[in-house]
mmCIF file of C-alpha atoms and ligand atoms in Angstrom:
data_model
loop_
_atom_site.group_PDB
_atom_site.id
_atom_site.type_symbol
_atom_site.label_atom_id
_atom_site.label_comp_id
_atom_site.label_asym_id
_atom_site.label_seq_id
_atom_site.Cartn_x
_atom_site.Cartn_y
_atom_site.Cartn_z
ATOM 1 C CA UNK S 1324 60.614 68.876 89.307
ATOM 2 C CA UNK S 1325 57.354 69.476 90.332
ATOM 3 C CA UNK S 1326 55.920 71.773 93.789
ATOM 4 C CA UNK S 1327 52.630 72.654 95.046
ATOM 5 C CA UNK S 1328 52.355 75.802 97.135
ATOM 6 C CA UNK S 1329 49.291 75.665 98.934
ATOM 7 C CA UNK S 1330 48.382 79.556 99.452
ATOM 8 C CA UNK S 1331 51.176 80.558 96.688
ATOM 9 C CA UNK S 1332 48.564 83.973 95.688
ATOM 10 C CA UNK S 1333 48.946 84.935 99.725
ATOM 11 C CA UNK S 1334 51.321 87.688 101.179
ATOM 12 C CA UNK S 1335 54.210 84.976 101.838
ATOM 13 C CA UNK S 1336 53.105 82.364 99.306
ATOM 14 C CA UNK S 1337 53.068 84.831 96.663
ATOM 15 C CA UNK S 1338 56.943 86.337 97.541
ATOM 16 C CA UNK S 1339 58.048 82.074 97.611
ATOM 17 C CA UNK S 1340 56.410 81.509 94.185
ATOM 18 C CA UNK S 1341 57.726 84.682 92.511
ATOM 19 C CA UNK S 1342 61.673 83.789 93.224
ATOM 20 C CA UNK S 1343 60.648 80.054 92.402
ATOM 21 C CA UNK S 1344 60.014 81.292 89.251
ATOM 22 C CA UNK S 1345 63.013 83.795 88.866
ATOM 23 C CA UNK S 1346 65.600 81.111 89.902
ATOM 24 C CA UNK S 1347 64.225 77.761 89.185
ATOM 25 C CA UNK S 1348 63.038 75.844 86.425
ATOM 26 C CA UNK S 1349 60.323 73.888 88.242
ATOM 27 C CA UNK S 1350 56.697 73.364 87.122
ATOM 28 C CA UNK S 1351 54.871 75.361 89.735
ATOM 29 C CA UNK S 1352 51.290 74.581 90.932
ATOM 30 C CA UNK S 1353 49.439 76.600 92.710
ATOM 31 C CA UNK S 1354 46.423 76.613 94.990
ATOM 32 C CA UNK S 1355 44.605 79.515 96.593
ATOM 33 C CA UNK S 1356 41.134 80.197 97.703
ATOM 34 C CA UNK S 1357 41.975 83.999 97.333
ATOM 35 C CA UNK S 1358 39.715 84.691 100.459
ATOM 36 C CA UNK S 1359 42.863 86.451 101.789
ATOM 37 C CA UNK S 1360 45.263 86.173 98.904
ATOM 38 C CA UNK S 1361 45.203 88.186 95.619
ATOM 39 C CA UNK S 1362 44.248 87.563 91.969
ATOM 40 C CA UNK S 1363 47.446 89.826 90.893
ATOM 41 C CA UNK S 1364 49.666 87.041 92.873
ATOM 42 C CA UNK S 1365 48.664 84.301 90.278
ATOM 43 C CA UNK S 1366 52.026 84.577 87.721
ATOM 44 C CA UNK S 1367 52.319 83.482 84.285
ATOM 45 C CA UNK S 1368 54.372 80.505 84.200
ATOM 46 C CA UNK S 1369 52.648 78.985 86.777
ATOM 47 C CA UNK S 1370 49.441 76.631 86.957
ATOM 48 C CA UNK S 1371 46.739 78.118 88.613
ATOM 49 C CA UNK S 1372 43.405 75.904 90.929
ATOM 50 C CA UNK S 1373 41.291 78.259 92.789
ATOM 51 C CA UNK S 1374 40.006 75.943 95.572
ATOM 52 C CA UNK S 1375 40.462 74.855 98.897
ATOM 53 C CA UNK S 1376 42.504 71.879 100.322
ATOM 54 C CA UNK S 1377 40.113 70.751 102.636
ATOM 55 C CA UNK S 1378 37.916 69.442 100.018
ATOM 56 C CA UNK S 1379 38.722 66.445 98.771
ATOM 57 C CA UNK S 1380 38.107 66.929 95.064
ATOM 58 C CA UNK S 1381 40.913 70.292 94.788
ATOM 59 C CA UNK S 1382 43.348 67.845 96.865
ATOM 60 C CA UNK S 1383 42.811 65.225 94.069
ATOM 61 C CA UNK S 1384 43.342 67.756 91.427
ATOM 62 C CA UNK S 1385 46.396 68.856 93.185
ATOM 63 C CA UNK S 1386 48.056 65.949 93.086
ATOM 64 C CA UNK S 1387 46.506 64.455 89.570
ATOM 65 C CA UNK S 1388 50.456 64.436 88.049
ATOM 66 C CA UNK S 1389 53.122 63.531 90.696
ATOM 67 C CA UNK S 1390 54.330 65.715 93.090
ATOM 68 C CA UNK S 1391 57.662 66.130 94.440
ATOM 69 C CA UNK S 1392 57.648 68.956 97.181
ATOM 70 C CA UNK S 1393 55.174 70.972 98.522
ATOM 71 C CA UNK S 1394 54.704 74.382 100.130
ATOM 72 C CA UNK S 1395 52.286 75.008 102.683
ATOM 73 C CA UNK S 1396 50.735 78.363 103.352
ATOM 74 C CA UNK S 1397 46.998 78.017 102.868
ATOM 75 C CA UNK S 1398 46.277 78.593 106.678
ATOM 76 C CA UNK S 1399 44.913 81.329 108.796
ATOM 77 C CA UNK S 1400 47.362 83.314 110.774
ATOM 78 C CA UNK S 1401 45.180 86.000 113.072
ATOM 79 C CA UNK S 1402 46.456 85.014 116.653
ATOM 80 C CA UNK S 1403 43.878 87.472 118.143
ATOM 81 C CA UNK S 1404 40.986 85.710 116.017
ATOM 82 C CA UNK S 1405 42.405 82.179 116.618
ATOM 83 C CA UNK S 1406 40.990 82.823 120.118
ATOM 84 C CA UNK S 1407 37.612 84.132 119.340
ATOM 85 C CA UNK S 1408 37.178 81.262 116.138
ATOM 86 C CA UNK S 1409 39.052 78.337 117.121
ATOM 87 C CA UNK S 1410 36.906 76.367 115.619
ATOM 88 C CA UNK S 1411 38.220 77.954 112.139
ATOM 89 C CA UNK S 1412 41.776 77.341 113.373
ATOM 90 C CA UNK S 1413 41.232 73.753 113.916
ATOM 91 C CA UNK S 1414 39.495 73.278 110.229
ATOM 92 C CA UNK S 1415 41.686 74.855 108.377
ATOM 93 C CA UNK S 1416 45.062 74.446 110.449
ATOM 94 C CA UNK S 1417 44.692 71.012 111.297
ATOM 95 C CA UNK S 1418 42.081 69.431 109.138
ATOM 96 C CA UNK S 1419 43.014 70.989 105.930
ATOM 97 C CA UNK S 1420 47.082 70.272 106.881
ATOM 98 C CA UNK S 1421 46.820 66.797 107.412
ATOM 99 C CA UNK S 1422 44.166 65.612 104.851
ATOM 100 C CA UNK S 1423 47.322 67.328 102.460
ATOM 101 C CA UNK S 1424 50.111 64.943 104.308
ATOM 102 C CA UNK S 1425 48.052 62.151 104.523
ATOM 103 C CA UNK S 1426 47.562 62.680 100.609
ATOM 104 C CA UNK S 1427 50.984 63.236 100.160
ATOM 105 C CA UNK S 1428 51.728 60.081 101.812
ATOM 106 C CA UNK S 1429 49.135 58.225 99.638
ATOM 107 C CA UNK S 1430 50.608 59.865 96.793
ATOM 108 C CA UNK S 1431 54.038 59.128 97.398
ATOM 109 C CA UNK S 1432 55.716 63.122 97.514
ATOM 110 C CA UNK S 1433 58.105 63.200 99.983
ATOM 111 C CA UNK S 1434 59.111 66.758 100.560
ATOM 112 C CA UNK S 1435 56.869 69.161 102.790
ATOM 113 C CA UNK S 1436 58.054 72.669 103.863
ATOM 114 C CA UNK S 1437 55.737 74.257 106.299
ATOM 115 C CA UNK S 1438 55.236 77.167 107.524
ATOM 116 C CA UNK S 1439 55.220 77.406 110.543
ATOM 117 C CA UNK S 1440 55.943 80.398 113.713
ATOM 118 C CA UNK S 1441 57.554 81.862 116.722
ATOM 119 C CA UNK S 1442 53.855 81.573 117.871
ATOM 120 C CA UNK S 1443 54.975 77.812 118.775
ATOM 121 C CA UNK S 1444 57.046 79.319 121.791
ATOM 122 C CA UNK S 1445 54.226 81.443 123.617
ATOM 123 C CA UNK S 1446 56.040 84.147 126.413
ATOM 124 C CA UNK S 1447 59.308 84.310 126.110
ATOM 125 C CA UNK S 1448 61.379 82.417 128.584
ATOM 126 C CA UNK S 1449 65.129 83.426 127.423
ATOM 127 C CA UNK S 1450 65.828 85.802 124.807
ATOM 128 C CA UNK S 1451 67.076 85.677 121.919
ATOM 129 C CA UNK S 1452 64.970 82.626 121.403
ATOM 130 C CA UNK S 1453 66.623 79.333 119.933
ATOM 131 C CA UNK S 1454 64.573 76.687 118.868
ATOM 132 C CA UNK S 1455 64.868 74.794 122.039
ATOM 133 C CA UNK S 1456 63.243 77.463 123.780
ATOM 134 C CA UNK S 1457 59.837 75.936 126.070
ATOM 135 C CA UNK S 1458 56.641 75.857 123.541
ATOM 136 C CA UNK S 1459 53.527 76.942 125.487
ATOM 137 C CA UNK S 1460 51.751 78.424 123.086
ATOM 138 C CA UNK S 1461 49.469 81.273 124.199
ATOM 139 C CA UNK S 1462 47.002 81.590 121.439
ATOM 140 C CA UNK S 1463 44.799 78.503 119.216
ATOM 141 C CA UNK S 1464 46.758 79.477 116.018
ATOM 142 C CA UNK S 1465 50.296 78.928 117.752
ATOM 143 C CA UNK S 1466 48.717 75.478 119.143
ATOM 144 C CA UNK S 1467 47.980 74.694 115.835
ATOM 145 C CA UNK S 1468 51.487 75.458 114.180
ATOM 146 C CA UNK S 1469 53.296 73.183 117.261
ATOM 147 C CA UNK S 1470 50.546 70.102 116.313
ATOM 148 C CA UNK S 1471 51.397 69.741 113.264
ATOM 149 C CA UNK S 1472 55.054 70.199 113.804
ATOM 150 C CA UNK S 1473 54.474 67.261 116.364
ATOM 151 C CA UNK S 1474 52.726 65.139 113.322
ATOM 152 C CA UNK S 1475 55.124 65.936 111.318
ATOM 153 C CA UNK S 1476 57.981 64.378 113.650
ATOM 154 C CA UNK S 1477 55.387 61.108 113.563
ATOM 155 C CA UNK S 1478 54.759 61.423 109.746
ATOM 156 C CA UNK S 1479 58.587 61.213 109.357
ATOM 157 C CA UNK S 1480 59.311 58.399 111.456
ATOM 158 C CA UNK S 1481 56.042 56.435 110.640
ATOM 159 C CA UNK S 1482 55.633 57.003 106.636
ATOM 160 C CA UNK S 1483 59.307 58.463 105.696
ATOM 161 C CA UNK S 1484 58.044 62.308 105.233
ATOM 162 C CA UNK S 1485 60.783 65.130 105.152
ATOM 163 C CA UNK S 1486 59.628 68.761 106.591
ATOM 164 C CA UNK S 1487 61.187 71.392 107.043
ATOM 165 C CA UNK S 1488 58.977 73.552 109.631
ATOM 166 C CA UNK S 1489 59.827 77.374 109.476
ATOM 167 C CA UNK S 1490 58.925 79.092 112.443
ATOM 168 C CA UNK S 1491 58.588 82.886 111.332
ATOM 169 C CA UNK S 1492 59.074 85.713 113.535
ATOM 170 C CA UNK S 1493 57.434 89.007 111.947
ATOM 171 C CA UNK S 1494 56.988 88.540 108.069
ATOM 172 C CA UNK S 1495 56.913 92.042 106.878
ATOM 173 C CA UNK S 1496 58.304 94.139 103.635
ATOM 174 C CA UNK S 1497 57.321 93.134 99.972
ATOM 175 C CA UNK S 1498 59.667 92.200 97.137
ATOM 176 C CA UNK S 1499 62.400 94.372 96.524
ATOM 177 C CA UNK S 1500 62.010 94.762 92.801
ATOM 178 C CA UNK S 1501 58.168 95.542 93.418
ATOM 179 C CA UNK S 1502 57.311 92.334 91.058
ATOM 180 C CA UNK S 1503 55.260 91.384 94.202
ATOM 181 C CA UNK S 1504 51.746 93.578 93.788
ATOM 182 C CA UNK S 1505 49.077 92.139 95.535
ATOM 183 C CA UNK S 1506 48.038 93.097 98.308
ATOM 184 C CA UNK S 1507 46.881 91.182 101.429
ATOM 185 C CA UNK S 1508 42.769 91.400 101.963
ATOM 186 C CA UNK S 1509 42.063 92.651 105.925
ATOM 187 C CA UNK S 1510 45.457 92.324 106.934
ATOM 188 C CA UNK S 1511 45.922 92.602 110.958
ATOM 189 C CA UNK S 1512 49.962 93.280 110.571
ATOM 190 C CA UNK S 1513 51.562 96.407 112.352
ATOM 191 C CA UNK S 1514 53.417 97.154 109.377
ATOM 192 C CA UNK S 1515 50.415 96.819 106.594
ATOM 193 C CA UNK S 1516 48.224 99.207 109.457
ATOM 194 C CA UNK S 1517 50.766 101.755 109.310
ATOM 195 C CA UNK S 1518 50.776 102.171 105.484
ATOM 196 C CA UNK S 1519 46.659 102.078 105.307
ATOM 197 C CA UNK S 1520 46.569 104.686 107.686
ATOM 198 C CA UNK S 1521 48.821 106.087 105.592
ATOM 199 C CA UNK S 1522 46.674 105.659 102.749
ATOM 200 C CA UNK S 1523 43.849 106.874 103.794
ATOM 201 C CA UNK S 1524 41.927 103.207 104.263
ATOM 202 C CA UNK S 1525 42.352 103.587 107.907
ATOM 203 C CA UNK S 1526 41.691 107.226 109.824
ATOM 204 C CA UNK S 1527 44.442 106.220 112.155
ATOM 205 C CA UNK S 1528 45.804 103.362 114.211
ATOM 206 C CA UNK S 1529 46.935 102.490 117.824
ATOM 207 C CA UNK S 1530 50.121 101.584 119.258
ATOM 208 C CA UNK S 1531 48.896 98.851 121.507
ATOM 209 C CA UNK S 1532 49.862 99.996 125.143
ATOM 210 C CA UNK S 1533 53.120 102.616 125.459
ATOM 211 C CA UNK S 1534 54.140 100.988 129.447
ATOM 212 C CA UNK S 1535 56.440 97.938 128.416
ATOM 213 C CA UNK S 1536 59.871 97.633 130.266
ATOM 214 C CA UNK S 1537 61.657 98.585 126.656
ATOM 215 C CA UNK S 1538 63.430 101.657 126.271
ATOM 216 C CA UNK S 1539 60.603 103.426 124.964
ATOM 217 C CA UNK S 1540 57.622 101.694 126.429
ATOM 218 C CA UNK S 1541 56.655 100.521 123.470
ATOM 219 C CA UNK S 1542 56.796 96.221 122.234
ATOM 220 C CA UNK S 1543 59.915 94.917 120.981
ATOM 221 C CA UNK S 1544 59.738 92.179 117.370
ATOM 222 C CA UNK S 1545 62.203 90.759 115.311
ATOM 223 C CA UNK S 1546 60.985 92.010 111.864
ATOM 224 C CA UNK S 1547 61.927 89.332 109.008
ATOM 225 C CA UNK S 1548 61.706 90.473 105.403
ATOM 226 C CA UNK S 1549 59.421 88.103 103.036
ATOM 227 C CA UNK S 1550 62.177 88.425 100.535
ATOM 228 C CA UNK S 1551 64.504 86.375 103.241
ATOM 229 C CA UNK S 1552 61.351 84.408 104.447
ATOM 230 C CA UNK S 1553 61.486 83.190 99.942
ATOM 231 C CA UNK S 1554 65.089 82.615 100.431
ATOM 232 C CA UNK S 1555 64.941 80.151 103.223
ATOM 233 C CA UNK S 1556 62.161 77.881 101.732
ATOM 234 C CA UNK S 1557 64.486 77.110 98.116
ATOM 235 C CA UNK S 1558 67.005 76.480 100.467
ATOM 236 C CA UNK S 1559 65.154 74.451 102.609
ATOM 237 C CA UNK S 1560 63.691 72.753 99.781
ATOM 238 C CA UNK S 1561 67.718 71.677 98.739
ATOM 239 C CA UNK S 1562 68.144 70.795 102.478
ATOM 240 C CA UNK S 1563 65.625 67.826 102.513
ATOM 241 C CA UNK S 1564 66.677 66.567 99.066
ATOM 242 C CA UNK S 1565 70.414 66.844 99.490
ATOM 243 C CA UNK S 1566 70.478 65.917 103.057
ATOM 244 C CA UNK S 1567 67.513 63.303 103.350
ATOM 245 C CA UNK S 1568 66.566 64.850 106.969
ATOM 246 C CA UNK S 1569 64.129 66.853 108.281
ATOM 247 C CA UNK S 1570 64.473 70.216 110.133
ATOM 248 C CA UNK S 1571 63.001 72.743 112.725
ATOM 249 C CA UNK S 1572 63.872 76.173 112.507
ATOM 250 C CA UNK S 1573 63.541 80.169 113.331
ATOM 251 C CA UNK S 1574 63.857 82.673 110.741
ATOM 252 C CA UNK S 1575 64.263 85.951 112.128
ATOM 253 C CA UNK S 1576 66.150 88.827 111.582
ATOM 254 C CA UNK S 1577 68.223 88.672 114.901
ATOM 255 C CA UNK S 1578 67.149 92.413 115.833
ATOM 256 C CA UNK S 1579 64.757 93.770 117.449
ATOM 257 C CA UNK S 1580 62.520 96.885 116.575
ATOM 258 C CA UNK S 1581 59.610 98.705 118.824
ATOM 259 C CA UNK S 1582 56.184 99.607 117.893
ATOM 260 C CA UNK S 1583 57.108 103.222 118.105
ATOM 261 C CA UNK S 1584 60.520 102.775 115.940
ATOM 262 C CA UNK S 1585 58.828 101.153 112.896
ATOM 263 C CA UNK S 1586 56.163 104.117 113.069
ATOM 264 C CA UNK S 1587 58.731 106.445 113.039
ATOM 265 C CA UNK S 1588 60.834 105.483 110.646
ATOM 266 C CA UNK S 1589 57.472 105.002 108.478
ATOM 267 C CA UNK S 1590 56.711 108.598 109.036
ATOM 268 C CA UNK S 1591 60.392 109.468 108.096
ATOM 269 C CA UNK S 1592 59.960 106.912 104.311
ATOM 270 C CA UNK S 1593 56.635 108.179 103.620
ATOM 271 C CA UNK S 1594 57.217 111.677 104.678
ATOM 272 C CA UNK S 1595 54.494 112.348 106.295
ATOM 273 C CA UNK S 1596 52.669 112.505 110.148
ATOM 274 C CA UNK S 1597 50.717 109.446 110.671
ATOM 275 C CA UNK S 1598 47.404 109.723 112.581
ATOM 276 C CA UNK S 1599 48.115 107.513 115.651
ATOM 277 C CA UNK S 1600 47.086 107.263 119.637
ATOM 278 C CA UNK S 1601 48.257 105.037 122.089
ATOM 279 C CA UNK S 1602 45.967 102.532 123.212
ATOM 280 C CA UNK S 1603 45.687 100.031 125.675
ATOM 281 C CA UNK S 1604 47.888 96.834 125.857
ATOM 282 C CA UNK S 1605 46.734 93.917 123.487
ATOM 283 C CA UNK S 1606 46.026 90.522 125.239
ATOM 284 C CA UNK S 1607 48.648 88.341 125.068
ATOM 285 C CA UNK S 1608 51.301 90.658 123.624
ATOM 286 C CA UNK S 1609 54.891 90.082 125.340
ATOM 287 C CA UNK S 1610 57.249 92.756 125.588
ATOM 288 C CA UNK S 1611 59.997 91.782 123.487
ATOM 289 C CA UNK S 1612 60.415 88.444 120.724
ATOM 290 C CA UNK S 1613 63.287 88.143 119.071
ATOM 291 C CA UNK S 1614 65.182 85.069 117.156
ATOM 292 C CA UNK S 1615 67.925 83.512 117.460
ATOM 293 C CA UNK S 1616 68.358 82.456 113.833
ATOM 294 C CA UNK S 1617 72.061 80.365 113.902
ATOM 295 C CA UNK S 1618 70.538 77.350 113.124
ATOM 296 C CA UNK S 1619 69.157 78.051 109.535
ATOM 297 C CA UNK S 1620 72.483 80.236 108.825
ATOM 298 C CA UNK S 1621 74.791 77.300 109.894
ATOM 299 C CA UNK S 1622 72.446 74.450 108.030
ATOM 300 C CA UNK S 1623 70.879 76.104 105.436
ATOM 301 C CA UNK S 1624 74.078 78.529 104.340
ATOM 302 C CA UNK S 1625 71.047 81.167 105.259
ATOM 303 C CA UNK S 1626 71.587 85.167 105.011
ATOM 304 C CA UNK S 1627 69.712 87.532 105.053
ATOM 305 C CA UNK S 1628 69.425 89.937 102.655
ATOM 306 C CA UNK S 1629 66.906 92.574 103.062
ATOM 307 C CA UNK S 1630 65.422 92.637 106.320
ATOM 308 C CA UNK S 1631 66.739 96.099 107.766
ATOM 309 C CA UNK S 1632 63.763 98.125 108.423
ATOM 310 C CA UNK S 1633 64.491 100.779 106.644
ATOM 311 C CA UNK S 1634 64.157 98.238 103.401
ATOM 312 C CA UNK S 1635 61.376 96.142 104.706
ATOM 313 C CA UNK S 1636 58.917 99.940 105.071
ATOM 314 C CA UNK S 1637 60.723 101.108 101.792
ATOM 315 C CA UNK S 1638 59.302 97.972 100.194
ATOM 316 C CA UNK S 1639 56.024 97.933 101.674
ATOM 317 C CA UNK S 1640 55.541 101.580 100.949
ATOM 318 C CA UNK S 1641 56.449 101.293 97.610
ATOM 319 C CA UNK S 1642 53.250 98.590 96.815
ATOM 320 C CA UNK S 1643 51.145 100.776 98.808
ATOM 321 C CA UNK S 1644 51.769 103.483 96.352
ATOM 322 C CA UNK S 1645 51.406 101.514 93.493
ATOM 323 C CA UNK S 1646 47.913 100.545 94.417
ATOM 324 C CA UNK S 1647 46.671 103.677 95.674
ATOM 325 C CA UNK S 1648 48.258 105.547 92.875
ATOM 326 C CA UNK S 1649 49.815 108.024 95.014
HETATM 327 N N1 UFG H 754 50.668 96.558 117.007
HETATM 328 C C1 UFG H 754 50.175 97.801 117.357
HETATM 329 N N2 UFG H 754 49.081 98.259 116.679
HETATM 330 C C2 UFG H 754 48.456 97.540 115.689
HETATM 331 C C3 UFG H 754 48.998 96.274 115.347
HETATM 332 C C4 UFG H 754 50.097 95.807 116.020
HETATM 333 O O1 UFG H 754 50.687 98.463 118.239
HETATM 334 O O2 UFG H 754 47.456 98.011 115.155
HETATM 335 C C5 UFG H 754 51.857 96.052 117.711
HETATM 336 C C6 UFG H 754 51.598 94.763 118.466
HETATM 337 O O3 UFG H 754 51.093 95.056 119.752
HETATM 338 C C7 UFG H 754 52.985 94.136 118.466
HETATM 339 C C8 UFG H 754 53.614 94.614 117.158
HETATM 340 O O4 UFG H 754 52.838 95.755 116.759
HETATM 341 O O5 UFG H 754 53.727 94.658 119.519
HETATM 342 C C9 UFG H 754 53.547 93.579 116.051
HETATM 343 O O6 UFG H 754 52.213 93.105 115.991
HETATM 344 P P1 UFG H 754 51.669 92.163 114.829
HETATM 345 O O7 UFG H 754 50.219 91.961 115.077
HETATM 346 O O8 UFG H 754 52.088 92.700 113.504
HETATM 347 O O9 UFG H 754 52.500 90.814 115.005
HETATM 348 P P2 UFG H 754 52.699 89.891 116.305
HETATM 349 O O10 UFG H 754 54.045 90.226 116.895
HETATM 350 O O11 UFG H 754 51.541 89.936 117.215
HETATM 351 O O12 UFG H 754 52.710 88.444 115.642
HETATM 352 C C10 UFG H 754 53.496 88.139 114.497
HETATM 353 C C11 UFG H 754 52.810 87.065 113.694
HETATM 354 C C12 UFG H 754 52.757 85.787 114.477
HETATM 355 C C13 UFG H 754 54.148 85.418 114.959
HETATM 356 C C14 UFG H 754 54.764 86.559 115.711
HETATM 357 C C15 UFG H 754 56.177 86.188 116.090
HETATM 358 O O13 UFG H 754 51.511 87.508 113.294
HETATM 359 O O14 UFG H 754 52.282 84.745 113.653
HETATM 360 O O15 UFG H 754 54.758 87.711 114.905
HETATM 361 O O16 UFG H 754 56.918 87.260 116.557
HETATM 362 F F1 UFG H 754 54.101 84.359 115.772
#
């Protein structure tokens, strides 16, 4: 068998690639431009194009020897940005995924999983949120994620495409064996903020806005370890193949965490006080998000594995260190 992941040298692409390689015996190809993704994320074992899928001639190299599956992840993923660029968005997001389905139609590979986000739903109507929940999305980049979904539902029915679309909640941690090293280039993340302030990259951070109805003021998210973000793509992968269908769903952790909890228990893993003031609210920025993650337990035979907190800042901390030889 042979996959493309599209972004496989990024934060999540990297982590999917990595246990590809651990557990199966696949060719792996990988494309990355490495504007955001990392040089130390291309593995041995794998094949390696440095390029980007919106031009033509990497698309054509990408698919020069059949393909079965593919991975998507070579998108941007800055909701704040998506509203200042969205011209970017739509290049990338939309442009650069459909010239890849339309190729994989013309190309014959049948298999697409995409990732995709909770950004789909927009504010929170009921919580937990299922994947039935209302989608208004209420930045560009989550309007991008619920168009393609949408082509992808056409692409299935018109040309015989199977997707499964992942819709993350927050991706955070780093592999739990530290064989995951590179880091993500101006990452916008709570959790990668915390541990550059920690570092010494960043003089200090702000919680964005301490006046939410939570029990401490601060934002509630469902934080979703990369580890169990890998996990759910091979078994999504097995999904489409055994099953022949297609599927939509969350992965999230099923708890939820505040702002002020996940610096805390940083502080408490790192062991020390963490430069930090509390700002104003961030546009956009509902209270609390979490999943409701039943379906891809009950179809995909889902757990997860690592994504208590403690594990996911352990993790993170632990590349951090690494890098900044501390
Ligand atoms: N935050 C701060 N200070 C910072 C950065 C973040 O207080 O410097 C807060 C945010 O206000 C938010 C929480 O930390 O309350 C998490 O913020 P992130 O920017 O890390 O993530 P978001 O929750 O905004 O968005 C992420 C993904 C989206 C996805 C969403 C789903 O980036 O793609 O989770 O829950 F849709």
């Amino acid at each position: 068998m042979r996959v493309l992941i599209t972004g496989g040298a990024g934060y999540i692409g990297s982590h999917i690639v990595r246990d590809l390689l651990d557990t199966r015996d696949y060719e792996i190809l990988v494309v990355d431009t490495l504007e955001k993704g990392s040089e130390k994320n291309i593995f041995s074992g794998t094949k390696f194009i440095k390029g980007d899928i919106g031009e033509d001639s990497v698309l054509e190299s990408c698919f020069e020897k059949p393909v079965d599956a593919v991975f998507h992840f070579a998108a941007w993923k800055g909701a704040g940005e998506s509203m200042d660029f969205p011209e970017k968005y739509s290049l990338n997001n939309l442009n650069g995924t459909m010239k890849l389905i339309t190729k994989m139609v013309e190309k014959g590979t049948k298999n697409f999983i995409f990732s995709s986000s909770a950004a789909v739903y927009g504010a929170p109507v009921t919580l937990p949120m299922d994947e039935d929940h209302p989608k208004n999305p209420e930045n560009y980049y989550g309007f991008t994620k619920l168009m393609i979904e949408e082509n992808l539902k056409w692409y299935g029915k018109l040309k015989g495409l199977r997707f499964a679309a992942l819709r993350y909640f927050n991706a955070s941690g780093y592999h739990p064996e530290g064989k995951v090293l590179g880091l993500e280039k101006t990452p916008a993340n709570l959790m990668p903020i915390i541990m550059e302030t920690a570092v010494g990259v960043r003089q200090s951070f702000q919680i964005f806005g301490d006046d939410y109805e939570t029990p401490d003021g601060t934002c509630i998210r469902d934080y979703i370890h990369v580890s169990d973000l890998a996990s759910a793509h091979i078994l999504s992968l097995d999904y489409l193949q055994k099953k022949n269908e297609s599927l939509i769903v969350n992965l999230g952790s099923e708890n939820g965490s505040s702002v002020k909890e996940m610096t805390d228990l940083s502080e408490k893993i790192i062991g020390k006080k963490l430069n930090y003031t509390i700002g104003p609210r961030r546009a956009g920025d509902p209270a609390k998000l979490t999943a409701s993650s039943g379906k891809a337990r009950e179809l995909l035979n889902w757990k997860p594995k690592f994504s208590t907190t403690e594990e996911i800042v352990r993790s993170t901390w632990e590349v951090y260190k690494k890098e900044f030889n501390l």
